[in-house]
Coordinates of C-alpha atoms in Angstrom, one line a residue:
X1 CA 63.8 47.1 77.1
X2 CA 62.8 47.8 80.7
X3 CA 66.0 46.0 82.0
X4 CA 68.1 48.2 79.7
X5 CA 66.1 51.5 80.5
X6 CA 67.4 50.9 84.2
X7 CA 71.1 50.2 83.4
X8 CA 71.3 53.8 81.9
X9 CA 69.1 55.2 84.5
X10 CA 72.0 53.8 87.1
X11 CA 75.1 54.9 84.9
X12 CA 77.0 57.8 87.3
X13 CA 76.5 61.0 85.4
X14 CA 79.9 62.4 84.3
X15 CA 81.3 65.2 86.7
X16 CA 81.2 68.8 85.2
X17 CA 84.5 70.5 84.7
X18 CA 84.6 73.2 87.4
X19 CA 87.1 75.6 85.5
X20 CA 83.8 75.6 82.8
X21 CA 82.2 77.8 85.3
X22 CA 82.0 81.0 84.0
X23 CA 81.1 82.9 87.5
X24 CA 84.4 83.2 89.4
X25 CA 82.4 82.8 92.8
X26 CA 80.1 80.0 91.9
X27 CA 83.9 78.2 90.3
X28 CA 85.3 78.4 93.6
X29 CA 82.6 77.3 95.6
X30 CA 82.6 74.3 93.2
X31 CA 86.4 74.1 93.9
X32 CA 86.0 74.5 97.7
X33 CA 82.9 71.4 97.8
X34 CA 85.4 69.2 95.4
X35 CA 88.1 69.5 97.8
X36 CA 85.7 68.4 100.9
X37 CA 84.4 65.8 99.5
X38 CA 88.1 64.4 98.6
X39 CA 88.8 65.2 102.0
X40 CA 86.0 63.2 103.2
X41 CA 86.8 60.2 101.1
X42 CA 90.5 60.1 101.8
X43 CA 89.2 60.2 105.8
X44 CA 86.9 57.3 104.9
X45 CA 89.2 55.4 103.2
X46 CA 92.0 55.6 106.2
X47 CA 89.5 54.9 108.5
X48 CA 88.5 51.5 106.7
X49 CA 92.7 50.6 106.5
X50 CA 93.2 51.0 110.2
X51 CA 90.0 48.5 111.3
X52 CA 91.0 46.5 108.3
X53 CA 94.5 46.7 109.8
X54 CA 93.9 46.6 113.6
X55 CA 91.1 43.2 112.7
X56 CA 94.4 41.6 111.2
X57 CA 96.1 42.4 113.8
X58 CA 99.8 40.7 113.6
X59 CA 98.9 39.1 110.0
X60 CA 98.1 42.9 108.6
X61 CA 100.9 43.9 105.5
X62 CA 104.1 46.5 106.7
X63 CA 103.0 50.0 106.2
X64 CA 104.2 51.0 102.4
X65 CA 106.8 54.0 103.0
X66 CA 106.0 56.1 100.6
X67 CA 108.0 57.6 98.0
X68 CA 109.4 61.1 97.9
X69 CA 112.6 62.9 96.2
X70 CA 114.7 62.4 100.0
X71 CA 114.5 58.9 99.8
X72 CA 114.8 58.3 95.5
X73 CA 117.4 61.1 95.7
X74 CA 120.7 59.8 93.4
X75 CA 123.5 58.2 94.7
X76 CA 126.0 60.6 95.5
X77 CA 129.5 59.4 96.0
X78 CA 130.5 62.0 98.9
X79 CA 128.2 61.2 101.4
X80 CA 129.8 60.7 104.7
X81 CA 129.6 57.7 106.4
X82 CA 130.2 59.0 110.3
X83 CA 133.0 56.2 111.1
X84 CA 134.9 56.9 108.4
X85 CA 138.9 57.8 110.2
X86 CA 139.5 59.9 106.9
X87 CA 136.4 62.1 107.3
X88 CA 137.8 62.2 110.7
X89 CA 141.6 63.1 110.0
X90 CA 140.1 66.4 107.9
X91 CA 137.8 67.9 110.2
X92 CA 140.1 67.7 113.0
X93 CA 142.5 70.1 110.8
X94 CA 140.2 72.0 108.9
X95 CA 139.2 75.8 109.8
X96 CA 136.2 75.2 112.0
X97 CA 138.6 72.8 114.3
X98 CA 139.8 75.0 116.8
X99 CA 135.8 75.9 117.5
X100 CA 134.9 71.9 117.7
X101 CA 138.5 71.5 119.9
X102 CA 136.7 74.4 122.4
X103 CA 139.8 76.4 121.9
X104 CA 138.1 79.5 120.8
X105 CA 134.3 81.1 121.6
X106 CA 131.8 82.3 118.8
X107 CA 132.0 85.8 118.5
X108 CA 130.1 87.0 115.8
X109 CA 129.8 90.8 114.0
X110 CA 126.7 91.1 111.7
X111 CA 126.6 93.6 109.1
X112 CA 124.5 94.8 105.9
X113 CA 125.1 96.0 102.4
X114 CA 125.5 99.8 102.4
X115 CA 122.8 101.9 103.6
X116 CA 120.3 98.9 104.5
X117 CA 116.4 99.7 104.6
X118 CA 114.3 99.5 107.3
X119 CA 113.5 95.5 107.4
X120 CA 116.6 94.8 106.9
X121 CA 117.7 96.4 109.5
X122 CA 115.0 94.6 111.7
X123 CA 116.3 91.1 110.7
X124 CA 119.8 92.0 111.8
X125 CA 118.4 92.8 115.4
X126 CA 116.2 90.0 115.4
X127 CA 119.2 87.7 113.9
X128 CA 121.6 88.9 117.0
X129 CA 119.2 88.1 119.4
X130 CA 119.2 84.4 117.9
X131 CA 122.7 84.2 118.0
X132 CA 124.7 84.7 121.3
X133 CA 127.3 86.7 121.9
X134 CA 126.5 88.5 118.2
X135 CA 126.8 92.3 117.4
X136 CA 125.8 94.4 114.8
X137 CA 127.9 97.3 113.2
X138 CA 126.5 99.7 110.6
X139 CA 129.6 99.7 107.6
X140 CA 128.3 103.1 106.1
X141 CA 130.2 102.7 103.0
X142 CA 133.2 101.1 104.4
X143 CA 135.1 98.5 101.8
X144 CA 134.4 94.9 103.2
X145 CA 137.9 93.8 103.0
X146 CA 138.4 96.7 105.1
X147 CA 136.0 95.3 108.0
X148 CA 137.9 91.8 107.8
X149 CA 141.2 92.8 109.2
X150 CA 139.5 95.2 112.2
X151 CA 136.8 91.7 112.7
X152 CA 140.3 89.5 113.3
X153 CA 141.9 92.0 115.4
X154 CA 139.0 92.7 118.1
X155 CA 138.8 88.6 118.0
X156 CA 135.5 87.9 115.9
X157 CA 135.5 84.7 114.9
X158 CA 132.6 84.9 111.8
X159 CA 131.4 87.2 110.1
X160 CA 127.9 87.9 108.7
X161 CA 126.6 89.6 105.7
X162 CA 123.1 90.4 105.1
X163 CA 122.3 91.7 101.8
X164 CA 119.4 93.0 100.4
X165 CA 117.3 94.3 97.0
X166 CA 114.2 95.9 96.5
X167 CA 114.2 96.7 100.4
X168 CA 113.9 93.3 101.4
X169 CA 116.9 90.7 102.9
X170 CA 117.5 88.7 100.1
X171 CA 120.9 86.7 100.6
X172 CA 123.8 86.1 103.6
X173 CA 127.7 85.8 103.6
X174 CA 128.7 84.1 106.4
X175 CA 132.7 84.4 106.7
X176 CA 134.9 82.1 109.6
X177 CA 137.6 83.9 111.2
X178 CA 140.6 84.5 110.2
X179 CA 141.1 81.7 107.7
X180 CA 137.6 80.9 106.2
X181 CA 135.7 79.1 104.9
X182 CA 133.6 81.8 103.6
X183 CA 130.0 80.8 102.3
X184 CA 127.4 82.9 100.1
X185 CA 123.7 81.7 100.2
X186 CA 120.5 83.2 98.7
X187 CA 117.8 84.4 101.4
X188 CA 114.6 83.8 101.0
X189 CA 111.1 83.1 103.1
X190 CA 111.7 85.5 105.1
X191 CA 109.6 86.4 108.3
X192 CA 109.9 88.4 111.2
X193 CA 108.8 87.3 114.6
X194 CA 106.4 90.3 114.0
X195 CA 105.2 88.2 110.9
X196 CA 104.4 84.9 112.8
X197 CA 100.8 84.2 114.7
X198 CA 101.7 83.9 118.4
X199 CA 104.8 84.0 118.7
X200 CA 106.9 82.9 121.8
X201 CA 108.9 85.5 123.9
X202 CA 112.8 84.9 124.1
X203 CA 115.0 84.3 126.8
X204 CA 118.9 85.3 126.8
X205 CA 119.7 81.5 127.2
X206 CA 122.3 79.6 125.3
X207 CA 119.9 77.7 122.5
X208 CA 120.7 73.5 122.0
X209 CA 121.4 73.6 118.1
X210 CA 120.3 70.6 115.8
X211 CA 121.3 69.9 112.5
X212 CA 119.7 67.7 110.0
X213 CA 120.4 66.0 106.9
X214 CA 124.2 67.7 106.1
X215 CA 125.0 64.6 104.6
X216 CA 127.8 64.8 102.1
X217 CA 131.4 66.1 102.5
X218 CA 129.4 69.7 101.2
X219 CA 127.2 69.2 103.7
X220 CA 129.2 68.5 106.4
X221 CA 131.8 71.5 106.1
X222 CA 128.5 73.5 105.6
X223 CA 126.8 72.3 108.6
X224 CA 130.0 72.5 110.5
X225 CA 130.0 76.7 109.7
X226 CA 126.8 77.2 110.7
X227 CA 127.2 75.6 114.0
X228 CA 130.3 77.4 115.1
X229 CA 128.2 80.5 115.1
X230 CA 126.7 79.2 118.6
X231 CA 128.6 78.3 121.5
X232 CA 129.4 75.0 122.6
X233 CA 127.2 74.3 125.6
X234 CA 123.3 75.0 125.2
X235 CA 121.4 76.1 128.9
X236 CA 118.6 73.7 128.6
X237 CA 116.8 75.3 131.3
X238 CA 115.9 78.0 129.1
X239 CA 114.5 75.0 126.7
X240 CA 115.4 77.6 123.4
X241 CA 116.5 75.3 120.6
X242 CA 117.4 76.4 117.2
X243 CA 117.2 74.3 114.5
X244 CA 118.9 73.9 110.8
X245 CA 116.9 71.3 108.9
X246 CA 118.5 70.9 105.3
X247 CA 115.9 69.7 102.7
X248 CA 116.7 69.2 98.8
X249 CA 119.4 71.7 99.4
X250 CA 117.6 74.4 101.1
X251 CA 118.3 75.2 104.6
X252 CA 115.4 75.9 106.9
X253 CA 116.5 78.1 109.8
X254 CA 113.7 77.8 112.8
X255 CA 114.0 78.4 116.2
X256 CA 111.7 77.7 118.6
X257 CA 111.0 77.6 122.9
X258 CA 109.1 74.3 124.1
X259 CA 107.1 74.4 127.5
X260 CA 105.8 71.3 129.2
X261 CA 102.1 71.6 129.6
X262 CA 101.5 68.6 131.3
X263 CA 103.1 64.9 132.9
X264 CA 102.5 64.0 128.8
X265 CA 102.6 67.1 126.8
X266 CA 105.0 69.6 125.6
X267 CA 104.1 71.9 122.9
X268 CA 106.5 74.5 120.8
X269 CA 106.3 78.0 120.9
X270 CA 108.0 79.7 117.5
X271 CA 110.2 82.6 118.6
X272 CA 111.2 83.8 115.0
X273 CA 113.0 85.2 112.8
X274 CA 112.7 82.9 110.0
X275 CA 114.2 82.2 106.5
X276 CA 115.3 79.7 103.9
X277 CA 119.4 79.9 103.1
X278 CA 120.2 78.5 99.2
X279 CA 123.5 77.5 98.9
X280 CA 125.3 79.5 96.0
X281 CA 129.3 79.4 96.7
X282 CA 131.7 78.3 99.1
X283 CA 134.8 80.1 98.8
X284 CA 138.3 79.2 100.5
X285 CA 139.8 81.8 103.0
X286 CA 138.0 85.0 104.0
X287 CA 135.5 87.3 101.4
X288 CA 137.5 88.1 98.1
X289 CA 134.7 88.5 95.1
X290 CA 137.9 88.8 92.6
X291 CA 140.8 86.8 93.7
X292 CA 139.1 83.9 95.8
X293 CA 139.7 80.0 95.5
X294 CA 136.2 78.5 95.6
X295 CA 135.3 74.9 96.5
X296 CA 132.0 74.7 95.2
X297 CA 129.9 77.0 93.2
X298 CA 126.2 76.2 91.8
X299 CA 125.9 76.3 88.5
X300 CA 122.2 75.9 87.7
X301 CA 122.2 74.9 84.1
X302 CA 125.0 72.0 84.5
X303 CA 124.2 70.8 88.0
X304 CA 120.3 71.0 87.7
X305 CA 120.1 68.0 85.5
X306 CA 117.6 65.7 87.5
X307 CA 115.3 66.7 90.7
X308 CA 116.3 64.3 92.6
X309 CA 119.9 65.0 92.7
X310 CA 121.3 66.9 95.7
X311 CA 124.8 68.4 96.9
X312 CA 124.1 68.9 100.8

């Protein structure tokens, strides 16, 4: 009986539900004790691998990589492999080759929907000062396929299109000069360098550009329109470096200035704006919402079908 009596006195006691607690503020300092004691046990628990690991020394098991939607993503069958000679052939004769060739300089116009509100407005300065050799004309009601022709004739080679609702940027059109392609994205994320805790002041140096993870044929033509909106030959003495980083389909735009703060360190300075870009269209030629030959255009309900199925 005694022996029994000091089983059950041993048994754990079941943990109480927290959302049971009535009192919002004693629930969420319930919450916030939960989540440091899982904190302190997943710290433990490394802790233990890494001796475990470091007393096996050569004999200790690989690292497990783990598993996330990049790597499980579905086999798509117009990912590029970089040797391929066909890949190769179109890209040397699609719109964006005279830029790769070096036979023409970005020159880029950036412009708003009609009558833009006052953030707007703000990202279209900020968004010039990230892009060299960028300017920014107010339409004021002027017909976009009015702006197209004048673009071509003072030699812009891309065109920009920040749109907006409910007073806040919202999507981008981002047009190649004079023969397209012409890409619409949704906006989102969006933060001034205003918005961001110690941010980094900017220099008027030509940024390096890096592009990640444009992997299929998509991707690639994608990728290759957003990098002819920067000249070819970054100053890496102003160590600016912008970066398009495409995950699951959405484009994160950062750009940032790193500074060497010792022999060993270098740390990274955010200089802002930034945004997430969704790709919703890409359209052949210039702009034309009615008559325009489109490529590729996401259709949520029939391309959507698995979440680990991606186009870029």
């Amino acid at each position: 009986m005694a022996d029994k009596k000091h089983a059950v006195d041993e048994m754990p006691l079941p943990k109480r539900n927290i959302s049971e607690i009535k009192n919002k503020f004693r629930r969420a300092e319930a919450y916030r004790e939960q989540k440091k004691e899982q904190r302190k046990v997943k710290k433990t628990e490394k802790k233990r691998k890494l001796q475990e690991a470091k007393a096996l020394g050569e004999d200790a098991p690989p690292k497990k990589i783990p598993k996330t939607l990049e790597n499980m993503r579905v086999h798509d069958e117009t990912m590029v492999d970089p040797t391929d000679e066909e890949v190769a052939l179109d890209q040397s004769q699609d719109e964006m080759s005279a830029y790769f060739n070096r036979k023409t300089t970005p020159k880029v116009l950036i412009t708003t929907s009609d009558r833009p509100k006052s953030r707007t407005n703000k990202f279209c300065k900020e968004l010039k000062k990230s892009i060299p050799n960028s300017e920014i004309y107010y339409r004021r009601g002027l017909d976009l396929k009015k702006i197209i022709p004048q673009a071509v004739a003072k030699d812009y080679t891309d065109l920009i299109v920040i749109n907006e609702d409910r007073n806040q940027p919202n999507g981008m059109v981002i047009s190649h000069l004079p023969d397209g392609p012409t890409a619409h994205f949704k906006m989102s994320s969006v933060q001034l360098t205003t918005d961001l805790k110690k941010p980094g002041k900017m220099t008027g140096h030509m940024p390096e550009v890096i592009l990640n993870n444009f992997n299929t044929r998509l991707g690639h033509s994608v990728g290759r329109l957003l990098a002819s909106l920067f000249p070819h030959d970054p100053e890496f003495q102003g160590r600016r470096v912008v970066t398009l980083h495409n995950q699951r389909d959405f484009i994160f735009f950062r750009q940032h200035r790193y500074e060497f703060r010792n022999a060993k360190k270098a740390g990274l300075l955010e200089l802002g704006p930034r945004f997430t870009l969704k790709l919703r269209s890409l359209q052949k030629g210039t702009f034309d919402s009615k008559y325009g030959e489109y490529e590729w255009v996401h259709k949520r309900h029939e391309m959507e079908t698995s979440r680990r199925k991606f186009f870029l």
